[in-house]
Short mmCIF file of C-alpha atoms in Angstrom, two decimals:
data_model
loop_
_atom_site.label_atom_id
_atom_site.label_comp_id
_atom_site.label_asym_id
_atom_site.label_seq_id
_atom_site.Cartn_x
_atom_site.Cartn_y
_atom_site.Cartn_z
CA MET C 8 -34.05 22.73 5.75
CA LEU C 9 -32.48 19.63 7.29
CA VAL C 10 -30.29 17.54 4.98
CA GLU C 11 -29.13 14.00 5.73
CA PHE C 12 -25.73 13.10 4.32
CA ARG C 13 -24.89 9.40 3.88
CA LEU C 14 -21.58 7.66 3.27
CA PRO C 15 -21.02 7.84 -0.50
CA ASP C 16 -19.40 5.23 -2.71
CA ILE C 17 -15.75 5.62 -1.69
CA GLY C 18 -14.22 3.21 -4.16
CA GLU C 19 -15.26 0.28 -6.27
CA GLY C 20 -15.66 -2.85 -4.16
CA VAL C 21 -15.69 -0.94 -0.87
CA ALA C 22 -18.73 -1.74 1.27
CA GLU C 23 -17.96 0.20 4.43
CA GLY C 24 -15.56 2.64 6.04
CA GLU C 25 -14.43 3.44 9.55
CA VAL C 26 -14.73 7.01 10.80
CA VAL C 27 -11.28 8.10 11.94
CA ARG C 28 -11.71 11.86 12.25
CA TRP C 29 -14.38 14.53 12.12
CA PHE C 30 -13.21 17.94 10.95
CA VAL C 31 -16.30 19.58 12.45
CA LYS C 32 -18.48 19.28 15.55
CA GLU C 33 -22.19 19.75 16.09
CA GLY C 34 -23.16 23.40 15.77
CA ASP C 35 -20.26 24.31 13.48
CA SER C 36 -20.81 26.08 10.18
CA ILE C 37 -19.32 24.47 7.08
CA ARG C 38 -18.83 25.49 3.46
CA GLU C 39 -19.35 23.37 0.38
CA ASP C 40 -16.23 21.30 -0.43
CA GLN C 41 -14.72 22.00 3.00
CA PRO C 42 -13.29 18.80 4.62
CA LEU C 43 -16.05 17.10 6.57
CA VAL C 44 -14.85 13.67 7.72
CA SER C 45 -11.95 11.25 7.21
CA VAL C 46 -12.88 7.61 6.64
CA LEU C 47 -10.53 4.62 6.60
CA THR C 48 -11.07 1.96 3.98
CA ASP C 49 -8.55 -0.58 2.72
CA LYS C 50 -6.11 1.43 4.80
CA ALA C 51 -6.36 4.48 2.60
CA ASN C 52 -7.64 7.48 4.52
CA VAL C 53 -10.40 9.04 2.40
CA GLU C 54 -11.19 12.69 3.09
CA ILE C 55 -14.84 13.41 2.31
CA PRO C 56 -15.83 17.03 1.61
CA SER C 57 -19.16 18.61 2.48
CA PRO C 58 -21.70 18.55 -0.37
CA LYS C 59 -23.40 21.76 0.84
CA SER C 60 -22.83 24.87 2.90
CA GLY C 61 -24.73 24.97 6.18
CA ARG C 62 -24.61 24.19 9.90
CA ILE C 63 -23.85 20.78 11.43
CA ALA C 64 -27.05 19.68 13.19
CA LYS C 65 -26.10 16.15 14.31
CA ILE C 66 -23.21 13.73 13.83
CA HIS C 67 -24.56 10.18 13.56
CA ALA C 68 -21.30 8.16 13.45
CA ALA C 69 -18.67 8.36 16.19
CA VAL C 70 -14.93 8.06 15.64
CA GLY C 71 -14.08 4.36 15.45
CA GLU C 72 -17.52 3.39 14.18
CA LYS C 73 -17.86 1.44 10.93
CA VAL C 74 -20.47 2.77 8.52
CA LYS C 75 -21.86 0.94 5.50
CA VAL C 76 -21.95 2.72 2.15
CA GLY C 77 -25.28 4.54 2.22
CA GLY C 78 -25.28 4.69 6.03
CA LEU C 79 -26.14 7.97 7.73
CA LEU C 80 -23.13 10.09 8.62
CA VAL C 81 -24.36 13.58 9.49
CA SER C 82 -27.36 15.89 9.32
CA PHE C 83 -26.91 19.58 8.65
CA GLU C 84 -29.12 22.58 8.15
CA VAL C 85 -29.02 24.45 4.86
CA GLU C 86 -30.89 27.48 3.63
CA GLY C 87 -33.55 26.53 1.08
CA GLY C 88 -32.74 24.28 -1.87
CA THR C 89 -32.96 20.53 -1.87
CA ALA C 90 -30.79 17.71 -0.64
CA PRO C 91 -28.17 16.44 -3.07
CA THR C 92 -29.55 13.73 -5.32
CA ALA C 93 -26.24 11.96 -5.89
CA PRO C 94 -23.39 10.94 -3.60
CA VAL C 95 -20.62 13.47 -3.27
CA ALA C 96 -17.32 12.56 -4.87
CA VAL C 97 -14.49 11.84 -2.47
CA ALA C 98 -10.72 11.70 -2.22
CA PRO C 99 -8.64 9.52 -4.56
CA THR C 100 -9.28 5.81 -4.83
CA ALA C 101 -7.80 3.23 -7.12
CA PRO C 102 -9.82 2.11 -10.14
CA SER C 103 -11.41 -1.29 -9.89
CA PRO C 104 -9.89 -4.15 -11.95
CA ALA C 105 -12.63 -3.62 -14.51
CA THR C 106 -11.57 -0.02 -15.10
CA SER C 107 -7.87 -0.12 -14.37
CA THR C 108 -5.40 1.68 -16.60
CA ALA C 109 -2.37 -0.06 -18.04
CA PRO C 110 0.83 1.76 -16.99
CA GLY C 111 2.09 4.05 -19.70
CA ALA C 112 -0.96 3.56 -21.92
CA PRO C 113 -3.79 5.83 -20.76
CA ALA C 114 -6.84 5.95 -22.96
CA ALA C 115 -8.59 9.20 -23.84
CA PRO C 116 -11.12 10.38 -21.25
CA ALA C 117 -14.72 9.53 -21.99
CA ARG C 118 -16.32 12.54 -23.65
CA GLY C 119 -19.96 13.32 -23.94
CA PRO C 120 -22.61 15.62 -22.55
CA PRO C 121 -21.62 17.68 -19.52
CA ALA C 122 -21.50 15.53 -16.39
CA ALA C 123 -24.05 17.76 -14.67
CA ALA C 124 -26.55 19.90 -16.49
CA GLY C 125 -28.12 23.18 -15.49
CA GLY C 126 -24.93 24.84 -14.31
CA THR C 127 -24.34 22.32 -11.50
CA ALA C 128 -20.65 21.64 -10.86
CA PRO C 129 -19.43 18.22 -12.07
CA LEU C 130 -19.31 15.55 -9.36
CA ALA C 131 -15.56 15.22 -8.79
CA SER C 132 -13.28 15.23 -5.77
CA PRO C 133 -10.72 18.00 -5.19
CA TYR C 134 -8.02 15.51 -6.16
CA LEU C 135 -9.66 14.76 -9.51
CA ARG C 136 -10.28 18.45 -10.15
CA ARG C 137 -6.58 19.10 -9.62
CA LEU C 138 -5.64 16.10 -11.78
CA ALA C 139 -7.95 17.31 -14.57
CA ALA C 140 -6.43 20.80 -14.40
CA GLU C 141 -2.93 19.33 -14.68
CA ARG C 142 -3.99 17.38 -17.77
CA GLY C 143 -5.88 20.30 -19.31
CA ILE C 144 -9.22 18.49 -19.16
CA ASP C 145 -12.50 20.42 -18.83
CA LEU C 146 -14.54 18.38 -16.36
CA SER C 147 -17.79 19.69 -17.82
CA THR C 148 -17.02 17.63 -20.94
CA VAL C 149 -16.35 14.39 -19.06
CA ARG C 150 -19.13 11.86 -18.62
CA GLY C 151 -18.79 10.37 -15.14
CA SER C 152 -19.05 6.57 -14.92
CA GLY C 153 -19.49 6.48 -11.14
CA PRO C 154 -22.76 6.41 -9.21
CA GLY C 155 -24.94 9.44 -9.94
CA GLY C 156 -22.53 10.55 -12.68
CA ARG C 157 -19.56 10.83 -10.31
CA ILE C 158 -16.29 11.30 -12.19
CA THR C 159 -13.66 8.67 -11.41
CA GLU C 160 -9.93 8.67 -12.07
CA ALA C 161 -10.50 6.16 -14.87
CA ASP C 162 -12.75 8.69 -16.64
CA LEU C 163 -9.75 11.02 -16.91
CA GLY C 164 -7.53 8.52 -18.63
CA GLY C 165 -8.51 4.92 -17.93
CA SER C 166 -9.14 2.15 -20.41
CA PRO C 167 -11.64 -0.53 -19.40
CA THR C 168 -10.48 -4.12 -19.42
CA PRO C 169 -12.02 -5.97 -22.41
CA ALA C 170 -15.05 -7.99 -21.42
CA SER C 171 -13.40 -11.13 -22.79
CA ALA C 172 -10.33 -10.75 -20.64
CA PRO C 173 -10.20 -12.79 -17.44
CA ALA C 174 -10.79 -10.73 -14.33
CA PRO C 175 -7.43 -9.95 -12.71
CA ILE C 176 -6.86 -10.97 -9.14
CA PRO C 177 -6.57 -7.78 -7.08
CA GLY C 178 -3.35 -7.42 -5.14
CA PRO C 179 -3.40 -6.86 -1.40
CA VAL C 180 -3.49 -3.30 -0.18
CA SER C 181 -0.68 -3.87 2.26
CA THR C 182 0.82 -6.18 4.80
CA VAL C 183 -2.10 -5.31 7.00
CA VAL C 184 -5.20 -5.30 4.83
CA ALA C 185 -7.58 -8.15 3.99
CA ALA C 186 -10.92 -9.54 5.06
CA PRO C 187 -11.02 -10.65 8.69
CA ALA C 188 -10.75 -14.31 9.51
CA ALA C 189 -13.96 -16.20 10.10
CA PRO C 190 -15.21 -15.53 13.62
CA ALA C 191 -15.28 -18.27 16.19
CA SER C 192 -18.58 -19.75 17.26
CA ALA C 193 -18.52 -17.60 20.39
CA PRO C 194 -16.79 -14.29 21.07
CA PRO C 195 -13.62 -14.57 23.15
CA ALA C 196 -13.94 -13.85 26.83
CA SER C 197 -12.40 -10.64 28.14
CA PRO C 198 -9.24 -11.13 30.19
CA SER C 199 -9.81 -10.89 33.91
CA VAL C 200 -7.82 -7.91 35.20
CA PRO C 201 -8.70 -6.11 38.44
CA ASP C 202 -9.64 -2.48 37.83
CA ALA C 203 -6.93 -1.34 40.22
CA GLU C 204 -4.31 -2.95 37.95
CA VAL C 205 -5.53 -1.39 34.68
CA ALA C 206 -3.24 1.49 33.71
CA GLU C 207 -5.06 2.23 30.46
CA ARG C 208 -7.49 0.74 27.94
CA VAL C 209 -6.50 1.63 24.38
CA PRO C 210 -9.19 1.06 21.73
CA ILE C 211 -8.01 -1.18 18.89
CA ARG C 212 -9.49 0.69 15.95
CA GLY C 213 -8.62 2.46 12.73
CA LEU C 214 -5.39 1.31 11.14
CA ARG C 215 -4.46 -0.83 14.14
CA ARG C 216 -7.70 -2.80 13.84
CA VAL C 217 -7.09 -3.37 10.12
CA ILE C 218 -3.58 -4.59 10.96
CA ALA C 219 -4.97 -7.02 13.52
CA GLU C 220 -7.55 -8.37 11.09
CA HIS C 221 -5.08 -8.92 8.29
CA MET C 222 -2.43 -10.51 10.49
CA ALA C 223 -5.04 -12.98 11.72
CA GLU C 224 -6.18 -13.66 8.15
CA ALA C 225 -2.64 -14.19 6.87
CA THR C 226 -1.67 -16.61 9.61
CA HIS C 227 -5.02 -18.41 9.33
CA ARG C 228 -4.80 -18.90 5.56
CA ALA C 229 -1.13 -19.42 4.73
CA ALA C 230 1.24 -22.11 5.96
CA HIS C 231 4.23 -19.95 6.91
CA PHE C 232 7.82 -21.11 6.92
CA THR C 233 10.95 -18.96 7.10
CA TYR C 234 14.33 -19.51 5.50
CA VAL C 235 17.42 -17.43 6.37
CA GLU C 236 20.59 -16.71 4.40
CA GLU C 237 23.72 -14.75 5.27
CA VAL C 238 24.96 -12.31 2.64
CA ASP C 239 28.47 -10.89 2.34
CA ALA C 240 27.48 -7.33 1.49
CA SER C 241 31.04 -5.97 1.37
CA GLU C 242 30.95 -5.21 -2.35
CA LEU C 243 27.41 -3.84 -2.07
CA VAL C 244 28.60 -1.41 0.61
CA ARG C 245 31.47 -0.22 -1.58
CA PHE C 246 29.30 -0.01 -4.69
CA ARG C 247 26.54 1.88 -2.89
CA ASP C 248 29.06 4.36 -1.43
CA ARG C 249 30.42 5.13 -4.90
CA MET C 250 26.97 5.54 -6.46
CA ALA C 251 25.68 7.63 -3.56
CA LYS C 252 28.13 10.42 -4.39
CA HIS C 253 26.53 10.82 -7.81
CA VAL C 254 22.92 10.31 -6.74
CA GLU C 255 23.20 12.77 -3.85
CA LYS C 256 24.03 15.51 -6.37
CA GLN C 257 20.36 15.19 -7.36
CA GLY C 258 19.34 15.88 -3.76
CA LEU C 259 18.53 12.22 -3.12
CA ARG C 260 19.79 9.94 -0.37
CA LEU C 261 20.69 6.47 -1.66
CA SER C 262 20.02 3.65 0.82
CA TYR C 263 20.55 -0.08 0.28
CA LEU C 264 16.84 -0.67 -0.27
CA PRO C 265 16.77 0.18 -4.01
CA PHE C 266 19.57 -2.36 -4.59
CA ILE C 267 17.55 -4.96 -2.70
CA VAL C 268 14.47 -4.15 -4.80
CA LYS C 269 16.54 -4.71 -7.95
CA GLY C 270 17.96 -7.96 -6.53
CA VAL C 271 14.48 -9.20 -5.64
CA VAL C 272 13.17 -8.42 -9.14
CA ALA C 273 16.10 -10.39 -10.61
CA GLY C 274 15.26 -13.28 -8.28
CA LEU C 275 11.57 -13.18 -9.22
CA LYS C 276 12.43 -13.28 -12.92
CA ALA C 277 14.53 -16.39 -12.30
CA HIS C 278 11.88 -17.98 -10.06
CA PRO C 279 8.54 -16.60 -11.30
CA ARG C 280 6.34 -18.73 -9.01
CA LEU C 281 7.34 -16.47 -6.12
CA ASN C 282 5.86 -13.49 -7.99
CA SER C 283 2.40 -14.88 -7.34
CA LEU C 284 -0.86 -14.56 -5.47
CA VAL C 285 -2.92 -17.44 -4.09
CA ASP C 286 -6.52 -17.47 -5.28
CA ASP C 287 -8.04 -19.59 -2.52
CA ALA C 288 -11.53 -19.29 -4.02
CA ARG C 289 -10.38 -21.12 -7.17
CA SER C 290 -7.51 -23.12 -5.64
CA GLU C 291 -5.09 -21.51 -8.11
CA LEU C 292 -1.67 -19.93 -8.00
CA VAL C 293 -1.86 -16.71 -10.04
CA VAL C 294 1.61 -15.99 -11.43
CA ARG C 295 2.09 -12.29 -12.18
CA SER C 296 3.80 -10.99 -15.31
CA SER C 297 4.53 -7.59 -13.74
CA TYR C 298 6.85 -6.78 -10.84
CA HIS C 299 5.10 -4.56 -8.31
CA ILE C 300 7.16 -4.51 -5.11
CA GLY C 301 5.54 -3.55 -1.81
CA ILE C 302 7.75 -1.71 0.69
CA ALA C 303 6.58 -2.09 4.30
CA THR C 304 6.72 1.36 5.89
CA SER C 305 6.27 2.33 9.53
CA VAL C 306 3.72 5.11 10.14
CA PRO C 307 2.49 6.68 13.39
CA ASP C 308 -0.51 4.34 13.66
CA GLY C 309 1.16 1.12 12.51
CA LEU C 310 2.31 -0.11 9.11
CA VAL C 311 1.47 0.60 5.48
CA VAL C 312 2.86 -0.99 2.34
CA PRO C 313 3.10 1.45 -0.57
CA VAL C 314 3.93 -0.17 -3.89
CA VAL C 315 6.71 0.52 -6.38
CA HIS C 316 4.86 -0.46 -9.54
CA ASP C 317 6.84 -1.92 -12.48
CA ALA C 318 10.07 -1.89 -10.50
CA ASP C 319 11.80 -3.85 -13.27
CA LYS C 320 11.41 -0.88 -15.63
CA LYS C 321 12.83 1.77 -13.29
CA SER C 322 16.38 2.92 -12.63
CA LEU C 323 18.04 2.66 -9.25
CA ALA C 324 17.72 6.42 -8.74
CA ALA C 325 14.06 6.37 -9.79
CA ILE C 326 13.30 3.59 -7.30
CA ALA C 327 15.15 5.48 -4.53
CA ARG C 328 13.21 8.65 -5.29
CA GLU C 329 9.88 6.83 -5.39
CA ILE C 330 10.50 4.96 -2.12
CA ALA C 331 11.40 8.22 -0.37
CA ASP C 332 8.29 9.95 -1.73
CA LEU C 333 5.94 7.08 -0.86
CA ALA C 334 7.38 6.78 2.65
CA GLU C 335 7.02 10.51 3.32
CA ARG C 336 3.44 10.67 2.10
CA GLY C 337 2.63 7.38 3.82
CA ARG C 338 3.65 8.81 7.18
CA ALA C 339 1.48 11.83 6.44
CA GLY C 340 -1.50 9.62 5.50
CA LYS C 341 -1.61 11.02 1.97
CA LEU C 342 -1.25 7.88 -0.14
CA SER C 343 -4.00 6.99 -2.58
CA ARG C 344 -5.61 3.57 -2.78
CA ALA C 345 -3.81 2.97 -6.09
CA GLU C 346 -0.44 3.50 -4.39
CA LEU C 347 -1.32 0.93 -1.73
CA THR C 348 -2.58 -1.85 -3.99
CA GLY C 349 -1.36 -4.34 -6.53
CA SER C 350 1.88 -5.61 -4.98
CA SER C 351 3.12 -9.03 -6.07
CA PHE C 352 5.96 -9.39 -3.52
CA THR C 353 6.82 -7.45 -0.36
CA ILE C 354 10.05 -6.31 1.30
CA THR C 355 10.17 -5.33 4.97
CA SER C 356 13.20 -3.65 6.51
CA LEU C 357 13.94 -1.72 9.67
CA GLY C 358 17.15 -0.27 8.31
CA ALA C 359 19.77 0.25 11.01
CA LEU C 360 17.37 -1.33 13.54
CA GLY C 361 16.98 -4.41 11.37
CA GLY C 362 18.14 -6.87 14.01
CA VAL C 363 19.63 -10.29 13.34
CA LEU C 364 16.60 -12.38 12.36
CA ALA C 365 12.84 -12.11 11.96
CA THR C 366 9.98 -14.23 10.67
CA PRO C 367 7.88 -11.78 8.60
CA ILE C 368 4.17 -12.46 8.20
CA LEU C 369 3.07 -12.79 4.60
CA ASN C 370 1.29 -9.98 2.81
CA TYR C 371 -1.54 -12.40 2.00
CA PRO C 372 -2.41 -13.46 -0.69
CA GLU C 373 1.23 -13.04 -1.78
CA VAL C 374 3.41 -16.13 -1.36
CA GLY C 375 6.65 -14.47 -0.25
CA ILE C 376 7.95 -11.61 1.90
CA LEU C 377 11.61 -10.72 2.38
CA GLY C 378 12.97 -9.46 5.69
CA VAL C 379 16.12 -7.31 5.46
CA HIS C 380 18.38 -7.04 8.50
CA ARG C 381 21.16 -4.67 9.44
CA ILE C 382 24.64 -4.83 7.97
CA VAL C 383 27.35 -5.58 10.55
CA ARG C 384 31.12 -5.67 10.01
CA ARG C 385 32.66 -8.88 11.40
CA PRO C 386 35.83 -10.91 10.81
CA VAL C 387 35.40 -13.86 8.43
CA TYR C 388 37.59 -16.53 6.88
CA ARG C 389 38.06 -16.06 3.15
CA GLY C 390 38.22 -18.80 0.58
CA ASP C 391 42.01 -18.60 0.57
CA GLY C 392 42.15 -19.26 4.31
CA THR C 393 42.88 -15.67 5.33
CA LEU C 394 40.97 -13.78 8.01
CA GLY C 395 39.59 -10.35 7.25
CA PRO C 396 36.70 -7.94 7.82
CA ALA C 397 33.41 -8.32 5.94
CA ASP C 398 30.08 -6.49 5.92
CA LEU C 399 27.54 -9.21 6.65
CA MET C 400 23.76 -9.05 6.40
CA ASN C 401 21.01 -11.59 7.03
CA LEU C 402 18.00 -11.98 4.74
CA SER C 403 14.96 -13.88 6.00
CA ILE C 404 12.17 -14.92 3.67
CA SER C 405 8.77 -16.19 4.75
CA LEU C 406 6.91 -18.29 2.20
CA ASP C 407 3.53 -19.97 1.85
CA HIS C 408 4.43 -23.66 2.17
CA ARG C 409 1.12 -24.65 0.59
CA VAL C 410 2.44 -23.66 -2.83
CA ILE C 411 6.18 -22.94 -2.42
CA ASP C 412 8.56 -25.70 -1.32
CA GLY C 413 11.67 -25.10 0.73
CA HIS C 414 14.01 -25.92 -2.13
CA GLU C 415 12.35 -23.38 -4.42
CA GLY C 416 12.47 -20.70 -1.74
CA ALA C 417 16.14 -21.44 -1.04
CA GLN C 418 16.96 -21.16 -4.75
CA PHE C 419 15.24 -17.80 -4.96
CA LEU C 420 17.11 -16.42 -1.97
CA ALA C 421 20.38 -17.79 -3.32
CA THR C 422 19.73 -15.86 -6.54
CA VAL C 423 19.04 -12.65 -4.63
CA LYS C 424 22.15 -13.23 -2.52
CA GLY C 425 24.27 -13.63 -5.66
CA TYR C 426 23.10 -10.31 -7.08
CA LEU C 427 23.70 -8.47 -3.79
CA GLU C 428 27.16 -9.97 -3.29
CA ASP C 429 28.06 -8.89 -6.84
CA PRO C 430 25.78 -5.87 -7.45
CA HIS C 431 27.45 -5.11 -10.80
CA GLN C 432 25.30 -7.93 -12.22
CA LEU C 433 22.23 -5.77 -11.65
CA PHE C 434 23.43 -3.46 -14.42
CA ALA C 435 24.81 -6.07 -16.81
CA GLU C 436 21.68 -5.80 -18.95
CA LEU C 437 22.63 -2.19 -19.72
CA ALA C 438 26.01 -3.19 -21.13
#
């Protein structure tokens, strides 16, 4: 019989996804749970498995095409049986604000009748099956809260937000994810280029299209201004070199970025308004009580911003290890939606290629983003009038001038500068 398979619910609040890769072609045979298609949503690549074994009869959505949830993806032929009555579960997504789990305080999974009766396998993605196995949870005893009884990550250890609690403002997925800016009254005209002069036409789709949409949204919404400060990083260089010898024994490379994360957290604690999101719908500045730091990371198709959650509660080595892990899996396209959401402030750095100065675009709706530039040794005059070498670094911060004034931004960056010029302060709280 012919079975139509439609785009399932791929995460709370997600209305559509863009097809980025088919793992099969028309005429191919496929097994149940074998990878079928990869869909991009909120810049997390979601791998959707096949709900049945059979033969691919027709693919209805081309690569680059956006498909609404419930839209037809593929038809395939199966032997006997009936079409699935519920959407298939898919790769990991973050829980919605209404079902998010507080860090360090998971609730017990919801227990009840088996998620699917009559010997049918529970509706759960391969990721959730693996997660359940790691936690020793029998999925047949978990009552799925998703559509059609689909098991979500929250069902394995989430605690719903009390109904009386105000709905949290969701953090941005990354520097490049948000709703597109309102379209103009008429579509823009195509540039006039003679065919003989066109070397190539490259479709703007997938991650690159999401980047374009969010950059336009950020610059349309926020009133950007950039402030720059020079930092004498000489002591930071020495301190990092000493610590690296110990950290590298754990098989971990220690860069300057974890120190900068710690310095930024210290600055945000001193100037909490910069640890905020703008709620344009309510005309409110939502000041965060947690410190979730986004780290802009270059990937083959553009840029992603994985998040170091609760950075204030983690050691320098733990932050270094997490940044390395997130960057590696980000480049491989293996980050979950939860790892790409919730940031309250973003850091962007090109490391050794960091240049002299940049004007970063805000990770809207955040109000601040810090640009980190390369460290260069140059001669400087000391306070005592002597001339000597120093390791100098520029920091550039872009802020939303609608809610953050220049003086406040300068104070924040001065605080960060102070911690980086004397990095021992970062560990004073442990004394």
